[in-house]
Every structure is written in structure tokens, then in C-alpha cells.
Short mmCIF file of C-alpha atoms and ligand atoms in Angstrom, two decimals:
data_model
loop_
_atom_site.label_atom_id
_atom_site.label_comp_id
_atom_site.label_asym_id
_atom_site.label_seq_id
_atom_site.Cartn_x
_atom_site.Cartn_y
_atom_site.Cartn_z
CA MET A 1 -113.37 -239.11 56.59
CA ASP A 2 -112.32 -241.90 54.27
CA LEU A 3 -108.76 -242.59 53.18
CA GLU A 4 -109.17 -240.71 49.93
CA GLN A 5 -110.37 -237.56 51.69
CA LEU A 6 -107.54 -237.88 54.16
CA ASN A 7 -105.00 -238.08 51.35
CA SER A 8 -106.38 -234.99 49.68
CA GLU A 9 -106.32 -233.04 52.96
CA LEU A 10 -102.74 -234.12 53.52
CA ASP A 11 -101.83 -232.95 50.02
CA THR A 12 -103.31 -229.53 50.75
CA LEU A 13 -101.48 -229.35 54.07
CA ARG A 14 -98.19 -230.33 52.44
CA SER A 15 -98.45 -227.77 49.65
CA LYS A 16 -99.62 -224.97 51.98
CA THR A 17 -96.79 -225.72 54.39
CA ALA A 18 -94.23 -225.95 51.59
CA ALA A 19 -95.26 -222.46 50.46
CA ALA A 20 -95.40 -221.04 53.97
CA VAL A 21 -91.92 -222.15 55.02
CA CYS A 22 -90.38 -220.16 52.17
CA ASP A 23 -91.50 -216.94 53.83
CA LEU A 24 -90.08 -217.78 57.25
CA THR A 25 -87.14 -215.64 58.32
CA SER A 26 -86.46 -216.60 61.91
CA MET A 27 -86.17 -219.73 64.02
CA ASP A 28 -89.05 -218.51 66.20
CA GLU A 29 -91.33 -218.42 63.17
CA VAL A 30 -90.22 -221.93 62.18
CA ARG A 31 -91.01 -223.27 65.63
CA ARG A 32 -94.39 -221.56 65.74
CA LEU A 33 -95.52 -222.92 62.36
CA GLU A 34 -94.14 -226.37 63.15
CA SER A 35 -96.18 -226.59 66.32
CA GLN A 36 -99.31 -225.34 64.51
CA THR A 37 -98.80 -228.07 61.89
CA THR A 38 -97.30 -231.21 63.40
CA GLY A 39 -97.55 -230.36 67.11
CA LYS A 40 -99.96 -232.26 69.39
CA SER A 41 -102.74 -229.71 68.96
CA GLY A 42 -101.70 -228.81 65.40
CA THR A 43 -103.47 -229.87 62.19
CA LEU A 44 -101.60 -233.15 61.72
CA GLY A 45 -101.58 -233.81 65.46
CA GLY A 46 -105.37 -233.67 65.39
CA MET A 47 -105.46 -236.16 62.49
CA LEU A 48 -103.19 -238.57 64.37
CA GLY A 49 -105.48 -238.32 67.38
CA GLY A 50 -108.41 -239.27 65.10
CA ILE A 51 -106.95 -242.68 64.05
CA LYS A 52 -109.17 -244.53 66.49
CA GLU A 53 -112.26 -243.32 64.64
CA TYR A 54 -111.31 -245.47 61.64
CA PRO A 55 -112.42 -249.12 61.41
CA PRO A 56 -109.64 -251.35 62.90
CA GLN A 57 -108.68 -252.84 59.52
CA GLU A 58 -107.96 -249.35 58.08
CA ARG A 59 -106.04 -248.00 61.05
CA GLY A 60 -102.70 -249.46 59.91
CA GLN A 61 -102.98 -247.80 56.54
CA VAL A 62 -104.11 -244.46 58.00
CA GLY A 63 -101.27 -244.49 60.53
CA GLU A 64 -98.71 -245.18 57.83
CA THR A 65 -100.07 -242.38 55.62
CA LEU A 66 -100.05 -239.91 58.50
CA ASN A 67 -96.56 -240.87 59.61
CA GLN A 68 -95.23 -240.46 56.11
CA ALA A 69 -96.83 -237.02 55.89
CA LYS A 70 -95.37 -236.12 59.27
CA GLY A 71 -91.89 -237.07 58.02
CA GLU A 72 -92.31 -234.97 54.88
CA LEU A 73 -93.51 -231.97 56.85
CA ALA A 74 -90.64 -232.35 59.32
CA ALA A 75 -88.23 -232.28 56.37
CA LEU A 76 -89.79 -229.01 55.17
CA PHE A 77 -89.27 -227.41 58.58
CA LYS A 78 -85.72 -228.72 58.81
CA ASN A 79 -84.87 -227.23 55.41
CA ALA A 80 -86.33 -223.88 56.42
CA ALA A 81 -84.37 -223.93 59.68
CA ASP A 82 -81.14 -224.81 57.83
CA ARG A 83 -81.71 -222.03 55.32
CA ILE A 84 -82.28 -219.43 58.07
CA ARG A 85 -79.22 -220.54 60.04
CA SER A 86 -76.93 -220.41 57.04
CA THR A 87 -78.20 -216.96 55.96
CA ALA A 88 -77.48 -215.63 59.43
CA ALA A 89 -74.02 -217.21 59.43
CA ALA A 90 -73.22 -215.71 56.02
CA ALA A 91 -74.28 -212.25 57.20
CA GLU A 92 -72.05 -212.62 60.26
CA ALA A 93 -69.14 -213.75 58.11
CA SER A 94 -69.44 -210.88 55.67
CA LYS A 95 -69.61 -208.42 58.53
CA ALA A 96 -66.45 -209.88 59.97
CA SER A 97 -64.56 -209.85 56.70
CA SER A 98 -65.47 -206.19 55.89
CA TYR A 99 -64.08 -204.97 59.20
CA ASP A 100 -60.40 -204.19 58.83
CA PRO A 101 -59.05 -202.78 62.08
CA SER A 102 -55.85 -201.63 60.39
CA LEU A 103 -57.65 -199.09 58.15
CA PRO A 104 -57.49 -195.42 59.23
CA GLY A 105 -60.72 -194.14 60.79
CA ALA A 106 -63.16 -191.80 59.03
CA ARG A 107 -61.83 -188.29 59.36
CA PRO A 108 -64.59 -185.89 60.41
CA PRO A 109 -64.45 -182.49 58.71
CA LEU A 110 -62.48 -180.19 60.97
CA GLY A 111 -63.46 -176.57 61.56
CA THR A 112 -60.75 -173.95 61.35
CA PHE A 113 -60.22 -170.41 62.50
CA HIS A 114 -60.72 -167.36 60.33
CA PRO A 115 -57.39 -165.84 59.21
CA VAL A 116 -58.18 -162.63 61.11
CA THR A 117 -58.85 -164.63 64.29
CA LEU A 118 -55.53 -166.44 63.91
CA VAL A 119 -53.58 -163.23 63.56
CA GLN A 120 -55.52 -161.65 66.42
CA GLN A 121 -54.65 -164.56 68.71
CA GLN A 122 -51.03 -164.19 67.77
CA VAL A 123 -50.96 -160.43 68.40
CA GLU A 124 -52.72 -160.90 71.75
CA ASP A 125 -50.19 -163.53 72.68
CA VAL A 126 -47.21 -161.28 71.89
CA PHE A 127 -48.60 -158.36 73.90
CA GLN A 128 -49.82 -160.41 76.82
CA ARG A 129 -46.30 -161.67 77.24
CA LEU A 130 -45.24 -158.01 77.44
CA GLY A 131 -47.73 -157.36 80.22
CA PHE A 132 -50.53 -155.74 78.19
CA LEU A 133 -54.19 -156.06 79.17
CA VAL A 134 -56.62 -157.13 76.46
CA GLU A 135 -59.86 -155.14 76.30
CA THR A 136 -62.53 -155.15 73.64
CA GLY A 137 -64.77 -152.11 74.12
CA THR A 138 -68.07 -152.01 72.28
CA GLU A 139 -68.87 -151.77 68.58
CA MET A 140 -71.58 -149.18 69.21
CA GLU A 141 -69.87 -146.08 70.57
CA THR A 142 -70.62 -142.57 71.66
CA GLU A 143 -69.49 -139.60 69.64
CA TYR A 144 -67.55 -138.50 72.70
CA TYR A 145 -65.21 -141.49 72.91
CA ASN A 146 -64.95 -142.06 69.16
CA PHE A 147 -64.12 -138.41 68.38
CA GLU A 148 -64.21 -135.71 71.05
CA ALA A 149 -62.10 -137.43 73.70
CA LEU A 150 -59.60 -138.13 70.94
CA ASN A 151 -59.07 -134.46 70.24
CA ILE A 152 -61.44 -134.44 67.27
CA PRO A 153 -64.07 -131.81 68.13
CA LYS A 154 -67.28 -131.38 66.14
CA LEU A 155 -66.70 -129.73 62.77
CA HIS A 156 -63.02 -130.71 62.87
CA PRO A 157 -61.99 -131.63 59.34
CA ALA A 158 -60.40 -134.84 60.67
CA ARG A 159 -63.89 -136.26 61.13
CA ASP A 160 -64.00 -136.59 57.36
CA MET A 161 -61.03 -138.98 57.49
CA GLN A 162 -63.37 -141.62 58.85
CA ASP A 163 -66.77 -141.70 57.21
CA THR A 164 -69.14 -142.78 59.88
CA PHE A 165 -72.22 -144.97 60.16
CA TRP A 166 -74.44 -142.91 62.43
CA LEU A 167 -77.19 -144.69 64.33
CA THR A 168 -80.68 -143.40 64.94
CA ASN A 169 -80.07 -143.40 68.71
CA GLY A 170 -77.39 -140.71 68.29
CA LYS A 171 -74.55 -143.19 68.73
CA LEU A 172 -72.33 -144.55 65.98
CA LEU A 173 -70.52 -147.70 64.88
CA ARG A 174 -66.96 -147.15 66.03
CA THR A 175 -64.76 -146.11 63.14
CA HIS A 176 -61.64 -147.35 64.92
CA THR A 177 -60.63 -149.05 68.18
CA SER A 178 -59.21 -145.77 69.53
CA PRO A 179 -62.34 -144.93 71.61
CA VAL A 180 -61.16 -147.54 74.10
CA GLN A 181 -57.99 -145.47 74.73
CA VAL A 182 -59.66 -142.92 76.98
CA GLN A 183 -61.99 -145.55 78.46
CA ALA A 184 -58.98 -147.62 79.51
CA MET A 185 -57.26 -144.55 80.98
CA GLU A 186 -60.38 -143.80 83.01
CA ARG A 187 -60.75 -147.41 84.14
CA HIS A 188 -57.17 -148.23 85.05
CA GLY A 189 -55.18 -144.99 85.35
CA PRO A 190 -51.42 -144.83 84.67
CA PRO A 191 -49.14 -146.69 84.20
CA LEU A 192 -51.10 -148.54 81.55
CA ARG A 193 -50.47 -151.14 78.89
CA VAL A 194 -53.50 -152.28 76.94
CA ILE A 195 -54.42 -153.63 73.55
CA VAL A 196 -57.90 -153.58 72.06
CA PRO A 197 -58.63 -156.03 69.25
CA GLY A 198 -61.99 -155.42 67.61
CA ARG A 199 -64.25 -154.83 64.67
CA CYS A 200 -64.59 -151.36 63.19
CA PHE A 201 -66.89 -149.87 60.58
CA ARG A 202 -66.59 -147.15 57.97
CA TYR A 203 -69.04 -145.87 55.46
CA GLU A 204 -66.74 -146.55 52.54
CA THR A 205 -66.86 -147.80 49.01
CA ILE A 206 -65.33 -151.26 49.05
CA ASP A 207 -62.55 -152.35 46.75
CA PRO A 208 -59.72 -154.94 46.95
CA SER A 209 -58.09 -153.08 49.82
CA HIS A 210 -61.05 -151.35 51.54
CA GLU A 211 -63.92 -152.85 53.46
CA ASN A 212 -66.71 -151.19 55.40
CA THR A 213 -66.16 -153.76 58.17
CA PHE A 214 -62.64 -154.60 59.27
CA HIS A 215 -60.53 -155.41 62.30
CA GLN A 216 -57.96 -153.36 64.17
CA VAL A 217 -55.89 -153.80 67.28
CA GLU A 218 -55.42 -150.64 69.24
CA GLY A 219 -52.31 -150.46 71.41
CA LEU A 220 -51.65 -148.04 74.21
CA MET A 221 -48.71 -147.80 76.57
CA ILE A 222 -48.51 -145.02 79.13
CA ASP A 223 -45.83 -144.60 81.73
CA LYS A 224 -43.16 -142.16 82.85
CA HIS A 225 -40.47 -141.58 80.18
CA ILE A 226 -42.12 -143.44 77.31
CA SER A 227 -40.59 -142.29 74.02
CA ILE A 228 -40.73 -142.87 70.28
CA ALA A 229 -37.85 -145.33 70.70
CA ASN A 230 -40.12 -147.57 72.80
CA LEU A 231 -42.79 -147.34 70.13
CA ILE A 232 -40.47 -148.32 67.29
CA ALA A 233 -38.93 -151.19 69.26
CA MET A 234 -42.35 -152.57 70.13
CA MET A 235 -43.63 -152.38 66.56
CA LYS A 236 -40.55 -154.13 65.16
CA LEU A 237 -40.92 -156.86 67.75
CA LEU A 238 -44.57 -157.34 66.85
CA LEU A 239 -43.93 -157.69 63.11
CA ARG A 240 -41.03 -160.05 63.72
CA GLU A 241 -43.23 -162.27 65.90
CA VAL A 242 -46.11 -162.29 63.44
CA PHE A 243 -44.05 -162.94 60.29
CA GLY A 244 -41.27 -164.97 61.85
CA ARG A 245 -38.55 -162.76 60.38
CA ASP A 246 -37.36 -159.17 60.31
CA LEU A 247 -39.35 -157.21 57.76
CA LYS A 248 -38.53 -154.10 55.81
CA VAL A 249 -40.45 -151.21 57.36
CA ARG A 250 -40.51 -147.47 56.87
CA LEU A 251 -41.86 -144.61 58.95
CA ARG A 252 -43.57 -141.64 57.40
CA PRO A 253 -45.05 -138.67 59.17
CA GLY A 254 -48.79 -139.18 59.52
CA TYR A 255 -51.51 -136.96 60.86
CA PHE A 256 -53.99 -138.12 63.47
CA PRO A 257 -55.41 -135.56 65.90
CA PHE A 258 -54.90 -137.87 68.88
CA VAL A 259 -51.14 -138.36 68.46
CA GLU A 260 -48.28 -135.91 68.26
CA PRO A 261 -46.02 -136.63 66.54
CA GLY A 262 -47.91 -139.11 64.41
CA PHE A 263 -46.51 -141.69 61.97
CA GLU A 264 -47.49 -144.19 59.36
CA LEU A 265 -45.52 -147.37 59.61
CA ASP A 266 -45.42 -149.20 56.29
CA MET A 267 -44.12 -152.70 55.62
CA SER A 268 -43.01 -153.99 52.27
CA CYS A 269 -45.88 -155.68 50.43
CA LEU A 270 -45.70 -159.43 50.83
CA ILE A 271 -48.22 -160.09 48.05
CA CYS A 272 -45.88 -158.81 45.33
CA GLY A 273 -42.61 -158.78 47.27
CA GLY A 274 -42.33 -155.02 46.87
CA ASP A 275 -42.65 -154.89 43.09
CA GLY A 276 -46.05 -153.20 43.16
CA CYS A 277 -49.50 -154.79 42.79
CA GLY A 278 -53.20 -153.98 43.20
CA THR A 279 -53.09 -154.59 46.93
CA CYS A 280 -50.29 -152.07 47.58
CA LYS A 281 -51.58 -149.67 44.93
CA ARG A 282 -48.38 -150.29 42.92
CA THR A 283 -46.19 -148.72 45.61
CA GLY A 284 -44.62 -151.89 47.00
CA TRP A 285 -45.55 -150.74 50.51
CA ILE A 286 -48.51 -151.56 52.71
CA GLU A 287 -49.73 -149.11 55.30
CA ILE A 288 -50.09 -151.37 58.28
CA LEU A 289 -49.62 -149.33 61.39
CA PRO A 290 -50.56 -145.76 62.07
CA CYS A 291 -49.05 -144.73 65.38
CA GLY A 292 -47.64 -141.90 67.43
CA MET A 293 -47.17 -140.34 70.83
CA VAL A 294 -50.45 -139.84 72.70
CA HIS A 295 -51.58 -136.21 72.41
CA PRO A 296 -51.62 -134.32 75.75
CA ASN A 297 -55.31 -133.49 75.23
CA VAL A 298 -56.12 -137.19 75.06
CA LEU A 299 -54.19 -137.89 78.25
CA ARG A 300 -56.09 -135.07 79.91
CA ALA A 301 -59.41 -136.50 78.70
CA GLY A 302 -58.36 -139.73 80.43
CA ARG A 303 -57.53 -137.76 83.62
CA ILE A 304 -53.78 -138.33 83.24
CA ASP A 305 -51.28 -135.53 83.77
CA PRO A 306 -49.30 -135.09 80.52
CA HIS A 307 -46.44 -133.47 82.43
CA GLU A 308 -45.93 -136.61 84.45
CA TYR A 309 -46.79 -139.31 81.92
CA THR A 310 -46.26 -139.87 78.23
CA GLY A 311 -47.33 -142.74 76.04
CA PHE A 312 -47.58 -144.14 72.57
CA ALA A 313 -50.57 -145.50 70.71
CA PHE A 314 -50.94 -147.49 67.55
CA GLY A 315 -53.83 -148.78 65.46
CA LEU A 316 -52.75 -152.00 63.82
CA GLY A 317 -54.75 -152.97 60.75
CA LEU A 318 -55.47 -156.53 61.76
CA THR A 319 -57.34 -157.36 58.58
CA ARG A 320 -54.48 -156.11 56.47
CA LEU A 321 -51.99 -158.02 58.57
CA ALA A 322 -53.97 -161.23 58.00
CA MET A 323 -54.00 -160.54 54.26
CA MET A 324 -50.24 -160.16 54.23
CA LYS A 325 -49.60 -163.16 56.39
CA TYR A 326 -51.89 -165.54 54.50
CA GLY A 327 -51.53 -164.07 51.02
CA VAL A 328 -55.10 -162.82 50.59
CA ALA A 329 -55.04 -160.36 47.70
CA ASP A 330 -58.61 -159.11 48.06
CA ILE A 331 -59.90 -157.88 51.42
CA ARG A 332 -63.49 -158.68 50.41
CA VAL A 333 -62.77 -162.40 50.52
CA LEU A 334 -62.44 -162.23 54.29
CA ASN A 335 -66.04 -161.16 54.92
CA SER A 336 -67.48 -163.22 52.09
CA GLY A 337 -67.97 -166.49 53.94
CA ASP A 338 -65.93 -168.15 51.19
CA LEU A 339 -64.58 -171.24 52.90
CA ARG A 340 -61.50 -171.24 50.70
CA ALA A 341 -60.46 -168.19 52.71
CA THR A 342 -59.94 -170.28 55.82
CA VAL A 343 -56.62 -171.73 56.82
CA PRO A 344 -56.59 -175.53 57.11
CA ALA A 345 -56.15 -176.37 60.77
CA SER A 346 -53.19 -178.56 59.97
CA ARG A 347 -51.37 -175.63 58.44
CA PHE A 348 -51.78 -172.82 60.90
CA GLY A 349 -48.31 -171.65 60.08
CA GLY A 350 -48.36 -171.14 56.35
CA PRO A 351 -49.86 -168.96 53.62
CA THR A 352 -52.46 -171.22 52.01
CA ILE A 353 -55.37 -169.05 51.03
CA VAL A 354 -56.94 -169.07 47.63
CA ALA A 355 -58.04 -165.52 46.88
CA LYS A 356 -60.62 -164.29 44.43
CA ASP A 357 -59.29 -161.90 41.85
N1 LIG B 419 -57.38 -144.92 64.97
C1 LIG B 419 -56.59 -144.59 63.81
C2 LIG B 419 -57.31 -145.03 62.57
O1 LIG B 419 -58.07 -145.94 62.61
C3 LIG B 419 -55.26 -145.24 63.85
C4 LIG B 419 -54.34 -144.78 64.95
C5 LIG B 419 -54.39 -145.36 66.17
C6 LIG B 419 -53.43 -143.79 64.70
C7 LIG B 419 -53.54 -144.95 67.18
C8 LIG B 419 -52.55 -143.38 65.67
C9 LIG B 419 -52.62 -143.97 66.89
O2 LIG B 419 -57.15 -144.48 61.51
#
């Protein structure tokens, strides 16, 4: 190869290397390409090793040319290395400057409880402190426990009070939590204090204050000498605990075959403050608590002697209580999955629900 050829090869090597170094992104890549180019067994290294093939008078010139090329190539690699180092340093620096340890952390979305669950927990808490058991029963019930054991025989007109979803297996979806009354009597015997929170079902047309699926809490207290006075005291205590203040209530006679005497306990409507609205059917009162003294036939069904023991029972409308407590005007919101009908976890105490109208 004469000097001219050598120069042209060096030009090609220089321009190829100059292009190649632009694409390098790491120090490892720089080192690899450098050794392939100017290393001992690299392209230029090979040319340097070939100096002795030239006639002695040309060797000085060839050596000088090769050394100059080597210097230029080394400069290309140094520039690439500098560029890569400074890019890495800049990335580090920007990472450091965007990290501010004094900023508050990202707040993950927090799940909350359903209003009915909140009220249920509260009711359970009040009664557990008073020594009541908490039982749940089953949502699918037998006709016997839902009706017959509760002094509602077949063909009794009271069956029409609770339109029933009958199942093809002859059972039914419980229309109230009362079926657990006789079950609890059978299981535990007297004296007995039990509450039964749970879901109930009625074959009803739904409107702002009626749902076909709703929650109740049954209460049952049986002992010697239990009277209506115990019942009233307990109900007042419950409402005071749930609402944090004494509420206006009224008792009306009410008919349920499984209690005698039976009552309807109403509380003043908290949606309208007693003025009358859609929720309270313009009466200013909300029926919240049917109750009464356990009928002797029901005690007998639970194998308890009505001459020795008496008791009271109540069926608290848990869904309605939640509506009052959290200001939900339309019962349908609660089963709608509308997330606005949940109570922010930070505000478990207050009425914060947006209701559909
Ligand atoms: N189970 C009755 C209902 O759902 C309510 C009730 C319970 C009434 C206990 C009196 C005593 O309508």
C-alpha cells in the first residue's frame, strides 16, 4: 500500500469512526469501539504494525501520518466519553433536584364503609356493651321460622303485610330478621339477649322510601320480669347513642302477630326537621322501630314458658336509620352502587351524603 492509499484508508476510518461515536451511549461501548479501532489488534493497530513493510525512507512519513491519525481518533473517543459522562451527570442532577422530601406523599384512594354498615357497627356496639349476642341467621329461610313460629299461620291475613319472594325449593327470602327470634330461643334458652342485623327482602314496588332489599336489626330480650318500661328505656338509649342526642319519639299502637302489645316507635324526621317531606310522607315522622312484648305463642314455639318468662322484641329499620343519620333522602341510592352515597372515611361522624332526587 502506498502513502496515497494509506491516506485514503485513514480518511475512511476517521469519517466512519466520527459517525460511529455519535451513536455510543455508554462507556463500555466507547471502550469496545476504541479497542477495535486504535487497539493493538484494531484497524489502526494493524496499520502501525505494518510500518516495517514500507521502504526505510518512507517509514518516517508513514509513522507520522499514522500517529497523527491515532491522535485524531483518540480525540473522537475522548469527546464521546465526555459527552456520555456529562449526560449521566445531568440526569442524576435533575433526579436529585426533583426530589423534595418535604412534599406530602401521594395519597392513595381510601375505601370507606357503606352508610348501612356504619350504622350497623354502631348498633352492634351499643348492644354488645349491654350484653347482647350478635347473630345473623340466614337470608334463605323456611316458612316455619319466617311465619308460623311467629304466630302467623298459613292463610293468616298478616302474611299479606309482607309480600314474599318465594323460592322454587319451597323456602323463601326472609321478609324480616324476626325468624331468628325462635331460632335463638331454641339455641340458647332463657334468659336471652340477642340482636340480629341482616338483609331482608320484600316483593315490593320501590320508591324513595321502599326497597325490595333492605337491612334490619332484630332485638330480643327475654328474662323474668321484663316489661314495656325496659323496652322503652332500651330504645331511647339506642337512638341517643346513634344520633348523639335525645330525639323526639312517639309510640303508637302497632299490630304484629308476634308481639302483644305491639307498637310503632316513630322518630321525628331528620331530613326535613319535622316539617314534612317526601321521605316522611309529609307527616314529619319516620317509622323507625316496630316493637312490642313477645307473644306467648312465640315463646312457646321457642320452648320457653310464658308464665315464667317475658320479653320484648323490636325490628329496627337499619336502612332507614342510616338514611336519617347520613341525610339520604332516597332509599334507592343505598343499593345503587353510587359512590357518592358513601361516607368519606375521614368523616365517619357527620352527614355528608349527596342524594339523588
Ligand atoms: N319483623 C317486623 C317487620 O319487619 C318488625 C317487628 C319486629 C315488629 C319485632 C315487632 C317486633 O315488620
